[in-house]
Coordinates of C-alpha atoms in Angstrom, one line a residue:
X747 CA 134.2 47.1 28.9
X748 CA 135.0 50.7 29.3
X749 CA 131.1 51.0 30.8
X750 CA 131.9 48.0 33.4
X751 CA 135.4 50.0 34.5
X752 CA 133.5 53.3 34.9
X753 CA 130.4 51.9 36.9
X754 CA 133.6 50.3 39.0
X755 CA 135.2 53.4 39.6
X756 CA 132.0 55.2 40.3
X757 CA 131.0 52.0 42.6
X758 CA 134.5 52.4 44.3
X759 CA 134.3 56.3 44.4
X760 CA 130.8 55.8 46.1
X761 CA 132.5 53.1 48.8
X762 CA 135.4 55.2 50.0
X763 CA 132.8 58.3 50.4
X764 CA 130.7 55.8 53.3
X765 CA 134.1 55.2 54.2
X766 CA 135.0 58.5 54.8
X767 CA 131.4 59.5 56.5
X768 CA 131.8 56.6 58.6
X769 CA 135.0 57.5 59.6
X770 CA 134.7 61.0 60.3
X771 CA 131.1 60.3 62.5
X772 CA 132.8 57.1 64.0
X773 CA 136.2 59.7 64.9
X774 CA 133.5 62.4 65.9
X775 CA 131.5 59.5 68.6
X776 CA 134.8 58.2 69.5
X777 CA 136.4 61.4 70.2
X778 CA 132.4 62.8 72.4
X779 CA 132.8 58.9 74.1
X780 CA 136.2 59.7 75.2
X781 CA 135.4 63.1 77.3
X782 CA 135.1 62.9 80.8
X783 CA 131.4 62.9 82.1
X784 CA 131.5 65.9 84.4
X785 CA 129.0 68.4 85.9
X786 CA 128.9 72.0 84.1
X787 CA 129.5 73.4 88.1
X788 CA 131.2 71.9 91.0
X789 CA 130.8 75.1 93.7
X790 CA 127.3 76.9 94.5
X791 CA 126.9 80.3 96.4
X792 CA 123.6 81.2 97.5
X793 CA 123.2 85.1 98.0
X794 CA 120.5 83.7 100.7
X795 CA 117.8 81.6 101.8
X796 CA 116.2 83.4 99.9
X797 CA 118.0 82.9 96.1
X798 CA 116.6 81.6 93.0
X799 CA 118.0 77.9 92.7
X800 CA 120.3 77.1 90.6
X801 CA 120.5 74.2 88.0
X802 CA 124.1 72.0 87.2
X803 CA 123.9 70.0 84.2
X804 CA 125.5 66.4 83.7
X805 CA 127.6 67.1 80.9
X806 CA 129.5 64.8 77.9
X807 CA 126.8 62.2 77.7
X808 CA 124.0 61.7 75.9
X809 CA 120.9 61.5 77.8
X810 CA 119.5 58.6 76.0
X811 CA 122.7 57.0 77.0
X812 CA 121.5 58.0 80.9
X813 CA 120.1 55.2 82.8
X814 CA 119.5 56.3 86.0
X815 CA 120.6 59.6 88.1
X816 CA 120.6 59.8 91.8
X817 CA 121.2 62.6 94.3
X818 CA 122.5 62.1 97.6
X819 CA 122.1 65.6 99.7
X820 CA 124.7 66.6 102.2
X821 CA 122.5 68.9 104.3
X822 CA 118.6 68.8 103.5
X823 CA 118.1 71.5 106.0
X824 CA 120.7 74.1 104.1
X825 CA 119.5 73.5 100.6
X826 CA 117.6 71.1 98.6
X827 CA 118.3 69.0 95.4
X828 CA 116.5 67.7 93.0
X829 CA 116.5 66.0 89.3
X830 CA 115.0 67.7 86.8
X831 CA 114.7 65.9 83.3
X832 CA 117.0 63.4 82.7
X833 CA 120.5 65.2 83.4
X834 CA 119.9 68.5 85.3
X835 CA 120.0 69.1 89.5
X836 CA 117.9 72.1 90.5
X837 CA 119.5 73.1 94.1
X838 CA 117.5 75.5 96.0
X839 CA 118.7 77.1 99.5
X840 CA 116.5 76.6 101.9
X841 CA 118.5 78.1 105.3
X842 CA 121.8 80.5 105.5
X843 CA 125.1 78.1 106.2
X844 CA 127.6 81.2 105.9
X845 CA 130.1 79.9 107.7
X846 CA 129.6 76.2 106.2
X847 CA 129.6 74.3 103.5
X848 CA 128.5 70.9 102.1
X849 CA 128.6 68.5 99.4
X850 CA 125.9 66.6 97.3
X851 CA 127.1 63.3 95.5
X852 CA 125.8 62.4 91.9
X853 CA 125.6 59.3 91.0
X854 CA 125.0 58.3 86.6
X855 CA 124.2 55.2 85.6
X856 CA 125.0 54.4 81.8
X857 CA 122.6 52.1 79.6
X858 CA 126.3 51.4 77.5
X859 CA 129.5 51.8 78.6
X860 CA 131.5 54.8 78.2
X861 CA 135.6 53.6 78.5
X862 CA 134.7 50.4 80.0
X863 CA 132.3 51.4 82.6
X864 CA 128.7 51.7 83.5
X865 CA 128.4 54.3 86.3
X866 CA 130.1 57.8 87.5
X867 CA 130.3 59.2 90.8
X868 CA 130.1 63.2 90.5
X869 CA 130.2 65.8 93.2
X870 CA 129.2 69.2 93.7
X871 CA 131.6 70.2 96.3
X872 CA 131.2 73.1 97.8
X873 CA 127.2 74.4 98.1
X874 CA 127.2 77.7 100.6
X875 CA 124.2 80.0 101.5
X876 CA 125.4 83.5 102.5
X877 CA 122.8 85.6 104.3
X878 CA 120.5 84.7 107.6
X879 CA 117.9 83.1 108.6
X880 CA 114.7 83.1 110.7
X881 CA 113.2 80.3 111.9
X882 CA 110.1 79.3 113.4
X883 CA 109.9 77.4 116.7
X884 CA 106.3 75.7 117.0
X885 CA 106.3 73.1 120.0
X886 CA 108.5 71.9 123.2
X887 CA 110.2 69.3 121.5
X888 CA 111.2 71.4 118.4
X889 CA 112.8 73.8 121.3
X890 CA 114.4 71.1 122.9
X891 CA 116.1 69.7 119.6
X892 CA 117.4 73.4 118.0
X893 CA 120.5 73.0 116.2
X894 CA 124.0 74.4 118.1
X895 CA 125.8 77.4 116.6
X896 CA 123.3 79.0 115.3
X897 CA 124.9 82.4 115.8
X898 CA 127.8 81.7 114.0
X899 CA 125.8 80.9 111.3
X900 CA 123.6 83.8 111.3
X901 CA 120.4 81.8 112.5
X902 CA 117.4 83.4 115.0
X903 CA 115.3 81.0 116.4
X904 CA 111.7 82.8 116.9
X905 CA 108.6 81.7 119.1
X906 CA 105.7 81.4 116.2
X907 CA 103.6 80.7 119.7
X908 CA 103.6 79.8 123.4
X909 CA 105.9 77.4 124.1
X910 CA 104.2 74.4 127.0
X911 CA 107.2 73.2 129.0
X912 CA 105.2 71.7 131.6
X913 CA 106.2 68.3 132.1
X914 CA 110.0 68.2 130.4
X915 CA 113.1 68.5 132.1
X916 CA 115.6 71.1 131.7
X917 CA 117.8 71.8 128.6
X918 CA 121.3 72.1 128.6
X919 CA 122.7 74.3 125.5
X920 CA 125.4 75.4 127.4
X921 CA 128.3 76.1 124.6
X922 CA 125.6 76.6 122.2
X923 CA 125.6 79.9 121.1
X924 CA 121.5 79.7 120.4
X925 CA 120.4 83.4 119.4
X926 CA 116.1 82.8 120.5
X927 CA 113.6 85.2 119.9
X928 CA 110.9 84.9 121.7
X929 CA 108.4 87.5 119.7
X930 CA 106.9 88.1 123.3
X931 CA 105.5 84.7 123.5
X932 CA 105.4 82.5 126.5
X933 CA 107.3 79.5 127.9
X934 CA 105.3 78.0 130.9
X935 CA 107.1 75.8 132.8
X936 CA 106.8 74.0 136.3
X937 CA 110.5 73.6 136.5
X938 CA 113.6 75.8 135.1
X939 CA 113.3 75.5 131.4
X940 CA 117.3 75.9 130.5
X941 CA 119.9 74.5 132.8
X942 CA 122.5 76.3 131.1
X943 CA 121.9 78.6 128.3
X944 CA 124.9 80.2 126.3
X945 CA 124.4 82.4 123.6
X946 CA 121.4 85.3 123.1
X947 CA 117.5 85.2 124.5
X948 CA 115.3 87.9 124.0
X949 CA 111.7 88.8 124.4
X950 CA 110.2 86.2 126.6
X951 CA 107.9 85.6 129.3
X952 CA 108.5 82.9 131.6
X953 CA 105.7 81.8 133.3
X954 CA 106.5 79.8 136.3
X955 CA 104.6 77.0 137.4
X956 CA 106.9 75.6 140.7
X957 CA 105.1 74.0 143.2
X958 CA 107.4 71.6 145.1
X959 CA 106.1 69.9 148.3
X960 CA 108.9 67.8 149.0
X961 CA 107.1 64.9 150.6
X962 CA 106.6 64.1 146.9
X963 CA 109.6 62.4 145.6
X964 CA 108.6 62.8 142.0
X965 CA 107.8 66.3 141.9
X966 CA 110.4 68.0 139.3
X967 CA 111.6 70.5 141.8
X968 CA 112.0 68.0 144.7
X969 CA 114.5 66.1 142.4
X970 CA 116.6 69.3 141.9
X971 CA 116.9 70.4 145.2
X972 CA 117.3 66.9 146.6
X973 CA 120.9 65.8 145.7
X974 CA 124.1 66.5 147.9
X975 CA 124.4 70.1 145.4
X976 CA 120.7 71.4 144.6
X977 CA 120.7 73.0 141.4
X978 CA 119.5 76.6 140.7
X979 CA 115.9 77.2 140.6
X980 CA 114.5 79.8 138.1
X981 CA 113.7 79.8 134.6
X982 CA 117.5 79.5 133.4
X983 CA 119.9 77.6 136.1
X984 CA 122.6 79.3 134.5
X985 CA 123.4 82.3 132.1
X986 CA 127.0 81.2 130.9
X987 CA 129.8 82.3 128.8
X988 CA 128.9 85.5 127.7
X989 CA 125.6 84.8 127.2
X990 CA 122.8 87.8 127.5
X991 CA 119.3 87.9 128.1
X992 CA 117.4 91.2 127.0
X993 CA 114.1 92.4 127.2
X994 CA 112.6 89.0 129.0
X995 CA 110.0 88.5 131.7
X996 CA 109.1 86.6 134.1
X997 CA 105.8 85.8 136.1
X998 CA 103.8 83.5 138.1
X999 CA 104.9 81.3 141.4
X1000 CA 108.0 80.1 142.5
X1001 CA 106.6 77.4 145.9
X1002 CA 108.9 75.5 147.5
X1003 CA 108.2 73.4 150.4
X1004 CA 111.1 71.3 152.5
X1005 CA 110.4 68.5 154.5
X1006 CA 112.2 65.8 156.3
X1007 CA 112.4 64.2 152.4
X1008 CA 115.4 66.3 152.1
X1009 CA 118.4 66.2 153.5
X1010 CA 119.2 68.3 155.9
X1011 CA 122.1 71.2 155.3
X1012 CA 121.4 71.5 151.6
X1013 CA 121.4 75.4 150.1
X1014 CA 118.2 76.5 148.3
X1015 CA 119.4 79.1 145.4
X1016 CA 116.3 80.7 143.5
X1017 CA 116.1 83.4 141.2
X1018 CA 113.2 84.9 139.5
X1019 CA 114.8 85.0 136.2
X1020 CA 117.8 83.6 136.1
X1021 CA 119.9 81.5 138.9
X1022 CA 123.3 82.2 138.6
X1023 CA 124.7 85.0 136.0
X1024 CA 127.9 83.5 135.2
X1025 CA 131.3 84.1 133.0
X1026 CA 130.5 87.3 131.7
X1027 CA 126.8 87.2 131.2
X1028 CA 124.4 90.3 130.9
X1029 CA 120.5 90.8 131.9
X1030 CA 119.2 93.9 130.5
X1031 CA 115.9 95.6 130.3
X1032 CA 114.1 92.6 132.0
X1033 CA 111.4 92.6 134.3
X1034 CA 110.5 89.7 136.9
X1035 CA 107.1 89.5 138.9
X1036 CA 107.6 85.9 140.1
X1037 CA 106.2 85.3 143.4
X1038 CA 108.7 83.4 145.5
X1039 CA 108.0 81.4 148.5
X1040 CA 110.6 79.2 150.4
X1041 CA 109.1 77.2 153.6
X1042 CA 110.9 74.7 156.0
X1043 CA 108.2 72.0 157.1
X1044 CA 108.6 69.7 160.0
X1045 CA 111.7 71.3 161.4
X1046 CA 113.8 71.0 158.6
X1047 CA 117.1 72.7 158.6
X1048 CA 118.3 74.6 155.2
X1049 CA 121.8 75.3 155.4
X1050 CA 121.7 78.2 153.1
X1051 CA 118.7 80.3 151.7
X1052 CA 119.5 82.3 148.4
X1053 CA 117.0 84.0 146.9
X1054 CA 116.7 87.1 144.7
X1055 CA 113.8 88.7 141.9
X1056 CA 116.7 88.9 139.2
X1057 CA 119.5 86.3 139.7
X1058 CA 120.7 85.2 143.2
X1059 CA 124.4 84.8 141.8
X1060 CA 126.0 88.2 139.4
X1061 CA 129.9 86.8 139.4
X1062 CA 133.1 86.1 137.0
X1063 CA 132.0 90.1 135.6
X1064 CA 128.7 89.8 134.8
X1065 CA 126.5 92.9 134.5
X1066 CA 122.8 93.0 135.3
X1067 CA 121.5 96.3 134.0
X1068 CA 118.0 98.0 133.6
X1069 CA 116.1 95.4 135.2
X1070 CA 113.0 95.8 137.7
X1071 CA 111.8 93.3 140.7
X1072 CA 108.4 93.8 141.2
X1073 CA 107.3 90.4 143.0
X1074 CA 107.4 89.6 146.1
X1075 CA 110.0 87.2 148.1
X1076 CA 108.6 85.7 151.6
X1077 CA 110.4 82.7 153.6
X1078 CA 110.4 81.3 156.7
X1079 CA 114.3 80.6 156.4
X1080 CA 115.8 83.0 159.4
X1081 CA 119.0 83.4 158.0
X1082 CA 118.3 83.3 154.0
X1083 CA 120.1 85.5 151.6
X1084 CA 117.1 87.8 149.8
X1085 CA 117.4 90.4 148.1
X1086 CA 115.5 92.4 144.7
X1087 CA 118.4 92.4 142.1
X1088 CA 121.2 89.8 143.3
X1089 CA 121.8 88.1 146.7
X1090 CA 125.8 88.5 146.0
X1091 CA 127.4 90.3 143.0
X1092 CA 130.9 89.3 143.6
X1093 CA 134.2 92.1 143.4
X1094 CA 133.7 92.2 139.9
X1095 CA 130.3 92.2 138.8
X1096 CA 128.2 94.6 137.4
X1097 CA 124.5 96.4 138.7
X1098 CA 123.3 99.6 137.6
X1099 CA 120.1 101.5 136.7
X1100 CA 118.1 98.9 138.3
X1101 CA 114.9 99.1 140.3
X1102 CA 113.0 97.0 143.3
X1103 CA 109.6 97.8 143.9
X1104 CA 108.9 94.4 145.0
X1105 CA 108.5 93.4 148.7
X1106 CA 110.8 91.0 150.2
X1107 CA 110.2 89.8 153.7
X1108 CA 111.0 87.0 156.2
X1109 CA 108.0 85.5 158.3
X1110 CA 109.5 83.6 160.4
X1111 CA 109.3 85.0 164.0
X1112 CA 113.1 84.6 164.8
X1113 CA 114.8 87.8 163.8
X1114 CA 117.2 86.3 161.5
X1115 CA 119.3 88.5 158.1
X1116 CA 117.8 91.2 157.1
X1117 CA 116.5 91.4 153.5
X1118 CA 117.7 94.0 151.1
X1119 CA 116.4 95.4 148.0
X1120 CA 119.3 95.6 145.7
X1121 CA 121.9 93.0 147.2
X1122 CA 122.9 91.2 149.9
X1123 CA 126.1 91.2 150.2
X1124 CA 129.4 91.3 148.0
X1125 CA 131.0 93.7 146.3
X1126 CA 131.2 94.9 142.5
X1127 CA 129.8 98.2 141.1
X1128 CA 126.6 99.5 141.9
X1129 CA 125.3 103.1 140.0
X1130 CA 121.9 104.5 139.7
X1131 CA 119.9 102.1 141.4
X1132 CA 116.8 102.8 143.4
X1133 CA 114.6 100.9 146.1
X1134 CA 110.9 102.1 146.7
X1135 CA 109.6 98.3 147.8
X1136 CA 109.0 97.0 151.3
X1137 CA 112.1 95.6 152.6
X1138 CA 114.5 95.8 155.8
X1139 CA 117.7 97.5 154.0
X1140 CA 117.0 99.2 150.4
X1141 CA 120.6 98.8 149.5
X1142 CA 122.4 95.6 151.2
X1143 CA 120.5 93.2 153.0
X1144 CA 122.6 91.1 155.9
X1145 CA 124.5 93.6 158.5
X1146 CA 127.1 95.8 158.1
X1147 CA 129.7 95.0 160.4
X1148 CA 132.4 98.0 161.2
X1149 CA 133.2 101.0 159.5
X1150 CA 136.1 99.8 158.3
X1151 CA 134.3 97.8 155.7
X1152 CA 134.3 100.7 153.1
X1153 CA 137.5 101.8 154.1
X1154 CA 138.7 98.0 153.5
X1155 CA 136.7 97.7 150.3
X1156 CA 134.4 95.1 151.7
X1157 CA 131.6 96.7 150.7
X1158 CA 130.3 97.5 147.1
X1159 CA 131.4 100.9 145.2
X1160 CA 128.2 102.5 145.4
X1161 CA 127.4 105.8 143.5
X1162 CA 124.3 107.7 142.7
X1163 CA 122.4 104.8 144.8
X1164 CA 118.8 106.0 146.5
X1165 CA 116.3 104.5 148.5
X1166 CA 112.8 106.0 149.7
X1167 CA 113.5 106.5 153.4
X1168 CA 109.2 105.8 154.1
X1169 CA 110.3 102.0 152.4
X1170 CA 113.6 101.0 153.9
X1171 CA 116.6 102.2 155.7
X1172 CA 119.8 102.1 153.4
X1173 CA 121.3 99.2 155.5
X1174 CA 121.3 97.2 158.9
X1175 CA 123.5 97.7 161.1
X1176 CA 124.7 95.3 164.0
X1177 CA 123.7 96.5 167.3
X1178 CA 127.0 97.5 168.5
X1179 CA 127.4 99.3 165.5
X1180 CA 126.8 103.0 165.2
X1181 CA 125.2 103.8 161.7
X1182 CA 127.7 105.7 159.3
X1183 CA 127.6 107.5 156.2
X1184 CA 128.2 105.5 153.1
X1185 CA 129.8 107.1 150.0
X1186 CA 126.9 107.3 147.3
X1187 CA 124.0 106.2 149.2
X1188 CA 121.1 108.2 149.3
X1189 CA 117.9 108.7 151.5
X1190 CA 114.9 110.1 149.7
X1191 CA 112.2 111.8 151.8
X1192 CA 108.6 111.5 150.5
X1193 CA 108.5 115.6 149.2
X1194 CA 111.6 114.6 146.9
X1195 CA 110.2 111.3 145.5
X1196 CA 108.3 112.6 142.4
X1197 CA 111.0 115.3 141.6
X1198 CA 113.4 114.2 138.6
X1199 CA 115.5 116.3 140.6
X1200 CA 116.3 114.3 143.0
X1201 CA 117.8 111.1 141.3
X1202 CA 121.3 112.7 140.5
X1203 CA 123.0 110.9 137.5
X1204 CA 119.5 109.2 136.0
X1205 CA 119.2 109.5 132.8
X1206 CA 115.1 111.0 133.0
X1207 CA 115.3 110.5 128.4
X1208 CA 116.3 106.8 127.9
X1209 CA 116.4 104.9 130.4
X1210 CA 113.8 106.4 133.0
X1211 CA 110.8 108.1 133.2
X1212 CA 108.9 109.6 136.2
X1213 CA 104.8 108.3 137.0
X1214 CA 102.8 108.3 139.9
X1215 CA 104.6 105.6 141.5
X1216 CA 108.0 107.2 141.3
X1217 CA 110.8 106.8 138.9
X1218 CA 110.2 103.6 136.3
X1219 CA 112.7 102.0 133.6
X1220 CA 111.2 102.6 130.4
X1221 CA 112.5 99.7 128.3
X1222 CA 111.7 96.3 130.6
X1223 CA 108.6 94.7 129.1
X1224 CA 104.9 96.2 130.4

């Protein structure tokens, strides 16, 4: 009896131990069950682009208990994310976003149910990449789809390699804020290759392909000029909103012919780099060789003709500044605007140390406006400029028309401004006008034209340099 009592109470003894193991594991799974499943990091910086990737871990779950696990990826060009095992996301940062951030969505499916369910929706919040980025820009239509505000976020676009525009229209980023690089690669076009650009450009060479005969209607440059306005013609129709283009270049033939196909009393407006330099824009250390010819066919009339090497319009206080001409500008046009730098750089634009050596000349045998090598006309600021090419007025094309014109402030403020007297006289003047001295215009006599000397206010150690055709601007492309 005793020996059936104690095999009882060790029997008992032995039942509440499992009863206890079971209820300390079963308390221990209850009490793992009950946590939230959550990620071990909700917010990812990124150093840069370049960073090591970074792994978040699905946390309070067994992974045997883990079904399925799917990432949804805010921004596949910032960063991407990827499962690694059965619980683990390994993001990697693939471009700088240091002014944005984005999300990626988690999604774990459970083989049993934790409190009831089957599924939980997880998110890493906030994924930044800090830094900058370069990136490569291959074809036209990868130029043509560049993502906006890319300055803001610390991205250069760079040309890996000529860019072949021939064929597709212009592009507007205007309000972009696109920062391009063009590595000194080409863009060949045969039509303007931005119609507004905002933002930075540097290093390219435009080649220009324009041959408009307007009799055919389908030609790209016939269907700009054609409309009741005709838009700008050059490689960018407008530099806007404090954009700048530095270092670029341009080359090639500008050819436009107008027949009775369009309308009469329309205004042509070319420019060999740029058409109009608008709100605060700047062109600096470029270079333009462009060839430009404007010819009226059949009798056409052309209301206005304005046409200049650099950009027919400088306005709203834009600056064009160590920038060279060196093409040529010929048209038919009697009364066209022409000019090296700008046709008109309005009261408060901005020229200095800038050079024409190009030739700019009418041939029609009317004696129409005279063709100048810096401006035509307008007003603004104007220092350390030079004119060696073959025009009618080195300085201001069109006619000065009374003394009272500087006195009035009608005509630019000019200072430390020269022209080579064997090129070009400094201005036209209307032929009831006796010539008159004006303030900061000089003459420069061939014994004077190689002396450094000479050019008062040129700075001969970074900006120009003396060769055997005169005084040059060292930094605009070769």
């Amino acid at each position: 009896m005793d020996m059936i009592k104690k095999r009882r109470k060790i029997i008992g003894g032995g039942i509440f131990i499992l009863l206890l193991v079971a209820a300390i594991f079963g308390s221990s799974k209850d009490a793992y069950a009950a946590k939230k499943v959550k990620l071990s990091k909700t917010s990812l910086t990124f150093a840069s682009d370049k960073a090591k990737a970074q792994t978040v871990k699905v946390q309070n779950i067994k992974t045997s208990n883990i079904k399925s696990l799917t990432i949804t990826n805010g921004n596949t060009v910032w960063f991407s994310a990827k499962k690694k095992g059965k619980n683990q996301i390994v993001v990697t940062p693939k471009r700088s976003s240091p002014k944005q951030t984005t999300s990626i969505m988690i999604t774990v499916e459970f083989k049993k149910p934790i409190k009831g369910n089957y599924r939980e929706y997880l998110n890493i919040n906030n994924v930044r990449v800090k830094g900058s980025s370069n990136i490569a820009v291959k074809t036209a239509k990868q130029l043509c789809n560049l993502e906006k505000n890319c300055t803001s976020n610390r991205w250069t676009y760079y040309l890996a390699n000529d860019i072949d525009m021939t064929g597709v229209d212009p592009i507007d980023y205007r309000y972009a804020d696109l920062n391009i690089d063009g590595k000194g690669h080409k863009i060949i076009s045969d039509r303007p290759v931005f119609d507004e650009y905002s933002g930075k450009i540097k290093n390219v060479e435009f080649v220009c392909n324009y041959n408009c005969v307007a009799s055919d209607k389908d030609n790209p440059i016939t269907k700009l000029i054609s409309g009741t306005f005709s838009d700008d013609i050059a490689p960018i129709s407008t530099l806007a909103v404090n954009a700048s283009m530095i270092g670029c270049k341009s080359t090639g033939t500008i050819s436009i012919n107008i027949d009775s196909n369009i309308k009469d009393y329309i205004d042509i407006q070319v420019g060999g780099l740029v058409g109009r330099n608008d709100y605060v824009a700047t062109i600096k250390q470029c270079k333009s060789e462009v060839n430009i010819t404007v010819t009226q066919l059949n009798g056409v009339n052309i209301h206005n003709a304005y046409i200049a090497g650099i950009a027919w319009s400088n306005c709203n206080k834009s600056t064009i500044a160590e920038c060279e001409f060196a093409g040529s500008i010929h048209t038919n046009y009697p009364w066209g605007s022409l000019a090296g730098i700008t046709v008109t750089n309005d009261e408060a634009g901005i020229i200095y140390d800038c050079l024409n050596s190009g030739e700019i000349k009418l041939t029609s045998s009317v004696n129409g406006w005279p063709t100048g090598g810096i401006m035509n006309g307008g007003r603004g600021t104007v220092d350390r400029v030079l004119n060696v090419g073959n025009v009618d007025a080195g300085i201001l094309g069109g006619q000065i028309l009374d003394e009272d014109d500087e006195k009035n402030g009608q005509l630019p403020t000019l200072t430390n401004v020269y022209y080579w007297k064997s090129k070009s006289a400094a201005v036209q003047y209307r032929d009831s006008q006796k010539p008159f001295a004006i303030s900061g215009v000089n003459g420069v006599e061939e014994a004077e034209q190689f002396n450094e000397a000479t050019y008062v206010g040129f700075d001969f150690t970074n900006i120009w340099k003396m060769t055997d055709q005169g005084p040059k601007l060292k930094n605009v492309p070769a």
